[in-house]
PDB file of C-alpha atoms in Angstrom:
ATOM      1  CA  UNK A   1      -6.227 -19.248  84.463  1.00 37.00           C
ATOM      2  CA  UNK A   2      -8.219 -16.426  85.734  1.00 39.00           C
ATOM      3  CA  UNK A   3     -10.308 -16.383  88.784  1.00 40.00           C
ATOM      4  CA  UNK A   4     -13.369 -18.751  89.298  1.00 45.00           C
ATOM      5  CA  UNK A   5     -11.714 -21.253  86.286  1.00 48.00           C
ATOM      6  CA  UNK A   6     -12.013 -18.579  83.774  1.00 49.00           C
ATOM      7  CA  UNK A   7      -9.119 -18.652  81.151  1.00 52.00           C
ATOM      8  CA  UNK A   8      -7.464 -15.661  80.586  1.00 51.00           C
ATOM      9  CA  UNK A   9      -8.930 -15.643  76.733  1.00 75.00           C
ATOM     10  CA  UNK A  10     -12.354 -15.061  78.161  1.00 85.00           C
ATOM     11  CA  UNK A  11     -13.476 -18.850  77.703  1.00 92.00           C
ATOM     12  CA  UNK A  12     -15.252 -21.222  79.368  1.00 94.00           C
ATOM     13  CA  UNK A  13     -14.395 -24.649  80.078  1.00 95.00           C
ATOM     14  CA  UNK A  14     -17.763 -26.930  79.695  1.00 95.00           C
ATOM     15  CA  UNK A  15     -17.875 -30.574  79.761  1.00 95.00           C
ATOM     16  CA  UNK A  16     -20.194 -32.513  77.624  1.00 94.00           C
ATOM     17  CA  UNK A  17     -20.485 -36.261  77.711  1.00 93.00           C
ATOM     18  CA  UNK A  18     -21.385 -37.905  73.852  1.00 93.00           C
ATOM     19  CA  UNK A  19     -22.075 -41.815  73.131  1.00 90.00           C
ATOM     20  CA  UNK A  20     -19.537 -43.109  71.550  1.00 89.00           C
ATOM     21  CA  UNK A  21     -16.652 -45.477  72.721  1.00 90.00           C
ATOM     22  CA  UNK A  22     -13.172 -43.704  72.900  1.00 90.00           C
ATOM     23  CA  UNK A  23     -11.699 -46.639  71.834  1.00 91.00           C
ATOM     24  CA  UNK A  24     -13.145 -46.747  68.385  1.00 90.00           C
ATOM     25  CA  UNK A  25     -11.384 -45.902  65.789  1.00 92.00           C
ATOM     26  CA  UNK A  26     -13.649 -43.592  64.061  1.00 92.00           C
ATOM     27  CA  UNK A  27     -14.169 -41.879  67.102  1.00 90.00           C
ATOM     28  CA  UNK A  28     -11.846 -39.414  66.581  1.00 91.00           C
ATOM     29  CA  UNK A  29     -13.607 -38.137  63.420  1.00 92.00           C
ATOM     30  CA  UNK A  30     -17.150 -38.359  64.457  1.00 90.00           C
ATOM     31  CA  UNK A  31     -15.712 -36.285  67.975  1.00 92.00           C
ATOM     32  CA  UNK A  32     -14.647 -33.621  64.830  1.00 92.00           C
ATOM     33  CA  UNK A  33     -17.995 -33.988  63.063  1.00 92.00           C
ATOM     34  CA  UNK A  34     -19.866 -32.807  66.171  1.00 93.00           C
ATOM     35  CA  UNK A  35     -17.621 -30.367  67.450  1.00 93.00           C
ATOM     36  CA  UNK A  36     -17.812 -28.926  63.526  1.00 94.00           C
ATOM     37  CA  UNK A  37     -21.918 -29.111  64.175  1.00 94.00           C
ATOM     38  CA  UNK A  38     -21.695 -27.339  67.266  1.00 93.00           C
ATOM     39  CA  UNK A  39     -19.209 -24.292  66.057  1.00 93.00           C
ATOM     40  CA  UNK A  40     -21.936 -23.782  63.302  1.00 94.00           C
ATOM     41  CA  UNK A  41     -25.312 -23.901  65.675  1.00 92.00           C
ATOM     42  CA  UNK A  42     -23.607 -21.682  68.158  1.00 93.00           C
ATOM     43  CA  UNK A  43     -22.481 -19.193  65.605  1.00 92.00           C
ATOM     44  CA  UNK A  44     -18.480 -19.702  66.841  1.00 91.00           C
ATOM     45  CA  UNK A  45     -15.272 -21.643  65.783  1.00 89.00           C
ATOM     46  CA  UNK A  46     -13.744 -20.925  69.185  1.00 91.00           C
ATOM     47  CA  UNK A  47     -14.518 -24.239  70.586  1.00 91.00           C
ATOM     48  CA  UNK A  48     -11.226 -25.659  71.804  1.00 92.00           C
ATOM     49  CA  UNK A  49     -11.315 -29.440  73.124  1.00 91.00           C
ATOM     50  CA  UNK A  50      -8.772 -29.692  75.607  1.00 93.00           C
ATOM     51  CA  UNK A  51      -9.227 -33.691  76.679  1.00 92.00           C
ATOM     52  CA  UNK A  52     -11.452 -36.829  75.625  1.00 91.00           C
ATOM     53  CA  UNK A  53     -11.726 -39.456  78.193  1.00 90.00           C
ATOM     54  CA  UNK A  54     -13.816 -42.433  78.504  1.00 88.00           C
ATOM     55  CA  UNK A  55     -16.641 -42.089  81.240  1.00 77.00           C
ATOM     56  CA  UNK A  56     -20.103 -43.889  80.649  1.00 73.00           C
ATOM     57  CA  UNK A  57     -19.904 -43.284  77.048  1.00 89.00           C
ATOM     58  CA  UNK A  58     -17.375 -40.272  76.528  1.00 93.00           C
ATOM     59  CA  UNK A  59     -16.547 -37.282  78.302  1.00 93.00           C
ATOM     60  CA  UNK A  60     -14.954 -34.359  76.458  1.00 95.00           C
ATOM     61  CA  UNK A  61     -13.750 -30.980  78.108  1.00 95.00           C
ATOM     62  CA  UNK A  62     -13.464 -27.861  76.263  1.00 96.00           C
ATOM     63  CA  UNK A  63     -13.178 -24.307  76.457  1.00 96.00           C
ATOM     64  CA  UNK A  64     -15.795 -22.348  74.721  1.00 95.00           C
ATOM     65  CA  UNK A  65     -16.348 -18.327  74.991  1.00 95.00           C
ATOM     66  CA  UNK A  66     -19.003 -16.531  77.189  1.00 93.00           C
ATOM     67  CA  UNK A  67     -21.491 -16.183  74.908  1.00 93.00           C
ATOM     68  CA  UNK A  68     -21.394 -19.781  73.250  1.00 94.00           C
ATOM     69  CA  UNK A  69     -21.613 -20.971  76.126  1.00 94.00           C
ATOM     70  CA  UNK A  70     -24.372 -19.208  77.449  1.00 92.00           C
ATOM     71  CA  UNK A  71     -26.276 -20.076  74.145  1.00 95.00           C
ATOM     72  CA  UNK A  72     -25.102 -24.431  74.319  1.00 95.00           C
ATOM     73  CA  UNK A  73     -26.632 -24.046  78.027  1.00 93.00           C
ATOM     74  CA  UNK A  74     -29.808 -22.428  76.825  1.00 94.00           C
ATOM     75  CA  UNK A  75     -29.922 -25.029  73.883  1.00 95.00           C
ATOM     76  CA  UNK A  76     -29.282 -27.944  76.232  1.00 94.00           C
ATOM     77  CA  UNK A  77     -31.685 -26.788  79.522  1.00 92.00           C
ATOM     78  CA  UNK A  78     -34.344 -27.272  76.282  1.00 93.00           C
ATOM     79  CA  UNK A  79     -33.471 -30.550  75.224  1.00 91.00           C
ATOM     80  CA  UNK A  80     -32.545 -29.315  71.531  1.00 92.00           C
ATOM     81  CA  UNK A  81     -33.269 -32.102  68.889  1.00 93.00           C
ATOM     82  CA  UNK A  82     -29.824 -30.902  67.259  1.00 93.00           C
ATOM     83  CA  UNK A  83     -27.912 -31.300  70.600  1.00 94.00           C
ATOM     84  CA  UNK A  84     -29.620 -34.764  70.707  1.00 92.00           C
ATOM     85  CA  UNK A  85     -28.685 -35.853  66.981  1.00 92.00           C
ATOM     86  CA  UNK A  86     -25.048 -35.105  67.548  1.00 93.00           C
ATOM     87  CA  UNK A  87     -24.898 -37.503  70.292  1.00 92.00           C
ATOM     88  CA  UNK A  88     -24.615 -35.298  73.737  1.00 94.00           C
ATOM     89  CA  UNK A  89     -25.874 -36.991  76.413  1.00 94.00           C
ATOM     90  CA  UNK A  90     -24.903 -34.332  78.999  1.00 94.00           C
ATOM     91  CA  UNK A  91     -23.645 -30.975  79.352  1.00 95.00           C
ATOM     92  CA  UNK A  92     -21.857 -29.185  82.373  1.00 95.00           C
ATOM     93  CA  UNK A  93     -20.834 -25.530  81.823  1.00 93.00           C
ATOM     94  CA  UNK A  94     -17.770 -24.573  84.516  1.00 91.00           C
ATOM     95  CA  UNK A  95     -19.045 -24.392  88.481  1.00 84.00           C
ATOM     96  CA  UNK A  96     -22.750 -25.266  87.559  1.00 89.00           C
ATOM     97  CA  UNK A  97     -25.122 -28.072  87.256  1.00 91.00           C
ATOM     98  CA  UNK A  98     -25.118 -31.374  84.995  1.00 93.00           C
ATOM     99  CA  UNK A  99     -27.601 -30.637  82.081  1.00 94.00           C
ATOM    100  CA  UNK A 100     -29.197 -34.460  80.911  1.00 92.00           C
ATOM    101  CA  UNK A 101     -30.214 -34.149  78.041  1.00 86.00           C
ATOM    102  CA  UNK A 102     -31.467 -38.024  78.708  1.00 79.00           C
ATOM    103  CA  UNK A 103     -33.671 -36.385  81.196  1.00 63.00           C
ATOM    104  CA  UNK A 104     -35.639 -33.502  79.072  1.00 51.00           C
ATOM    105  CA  UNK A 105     -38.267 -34.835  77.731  1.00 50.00           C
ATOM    106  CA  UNK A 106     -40.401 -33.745  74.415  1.00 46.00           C
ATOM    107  CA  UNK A 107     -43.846 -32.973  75.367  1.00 42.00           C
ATOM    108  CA  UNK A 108     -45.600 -34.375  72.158  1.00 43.00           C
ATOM    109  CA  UNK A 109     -43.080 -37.524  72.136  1.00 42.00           C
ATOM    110  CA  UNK A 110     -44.296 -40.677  73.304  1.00 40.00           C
ATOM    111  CA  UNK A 111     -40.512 -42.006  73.379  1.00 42.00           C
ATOM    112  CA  UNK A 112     -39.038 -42.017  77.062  1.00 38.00           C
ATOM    113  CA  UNK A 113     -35.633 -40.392  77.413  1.00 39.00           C
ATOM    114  CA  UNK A 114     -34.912 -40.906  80.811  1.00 36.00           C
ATOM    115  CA  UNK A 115     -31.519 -41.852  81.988  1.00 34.00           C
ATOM    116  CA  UNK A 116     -32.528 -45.456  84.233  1.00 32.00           C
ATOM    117  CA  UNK A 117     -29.269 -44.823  86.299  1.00 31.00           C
ATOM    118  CA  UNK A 118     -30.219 -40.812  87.045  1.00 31.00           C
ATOM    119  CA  UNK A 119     -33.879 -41.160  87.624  1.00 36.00           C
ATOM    120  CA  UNK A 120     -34.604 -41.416  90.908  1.00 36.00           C
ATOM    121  CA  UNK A 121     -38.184 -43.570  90.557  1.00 39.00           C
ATOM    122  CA  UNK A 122     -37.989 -47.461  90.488  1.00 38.00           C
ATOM    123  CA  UNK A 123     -38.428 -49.209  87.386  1.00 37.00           C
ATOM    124  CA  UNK A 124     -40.935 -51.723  86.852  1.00 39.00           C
ATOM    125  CA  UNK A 125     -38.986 -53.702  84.793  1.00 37.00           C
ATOM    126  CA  UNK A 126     -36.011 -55.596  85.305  1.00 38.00           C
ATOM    127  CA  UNK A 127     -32.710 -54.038  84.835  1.00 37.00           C
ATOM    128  CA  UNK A 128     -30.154 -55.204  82.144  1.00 41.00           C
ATOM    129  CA  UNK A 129     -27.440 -54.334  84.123  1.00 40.00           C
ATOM    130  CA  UNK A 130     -26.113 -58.008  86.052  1.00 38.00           C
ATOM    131  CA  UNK A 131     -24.074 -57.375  88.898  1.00 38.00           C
ATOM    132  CA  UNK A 132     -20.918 -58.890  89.261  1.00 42.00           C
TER     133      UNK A 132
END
């Protein structure tokens, strides 16, 4: 690894979290599906998972080049319907900030796509969630 987390190949390792449950068995394949998706709306084949784990839904990290990545963060910060389709529920690009893309919203949507556990403003209705 270079300095700052860099690889020596130039890439960047970005973390994106999908639904999905990593126990599934068709997981696996509809992980590839996306990650095929993504190599083809970002122009590049260099995407490289490096490790799946289960998190809310499922967190993958991978290493992506410069540029791609650049372009997924750019994609993601504007709540891409594509980005959205394939699942991705967040996006983290090395040493910066959590993109939601729960929290962008589409200004001529009437459907709500805010995260209930991220936003910060109580909810008028009652929460699914029990408590143990």
């Amino acid at each position: 690894m270079g300095t700052g987390g860099q690889s020596q190949d130039g890439k960047i390792q970005a973390v994106l979290t999908c639904q999905g449950d990593i126990e599934d068995p068709e997981f696996p394949e509809r992980c590839q599906k996306m990650f095929d998706k993504l190599s083809q709306v970002l122009q590049n084949d260099e995407l490289d998972v490096t490790k799946c784990e289960p998190w809310n839904s499922v967190k993958v990290t991978f290493n992506i080049p410069k540029d791609a990545a650049e372009k997924l963060a750019k994609l993601a910060e504007a709540g891409d319907e594509v980005l959205r389709e394939l699942g991705i529920l967040s996006l983290q690009m090395e040493g910066g900030q959590v993109i939601s893309m729960t929290m962008v919203e589409d200004s001529d949507s009437e459907d709500e796509r805010v995260n209930p556990v991220l936003d910060p403003k109580p909810s008028t209705s009652k929460s699914p969630v029990s408590k143990p």
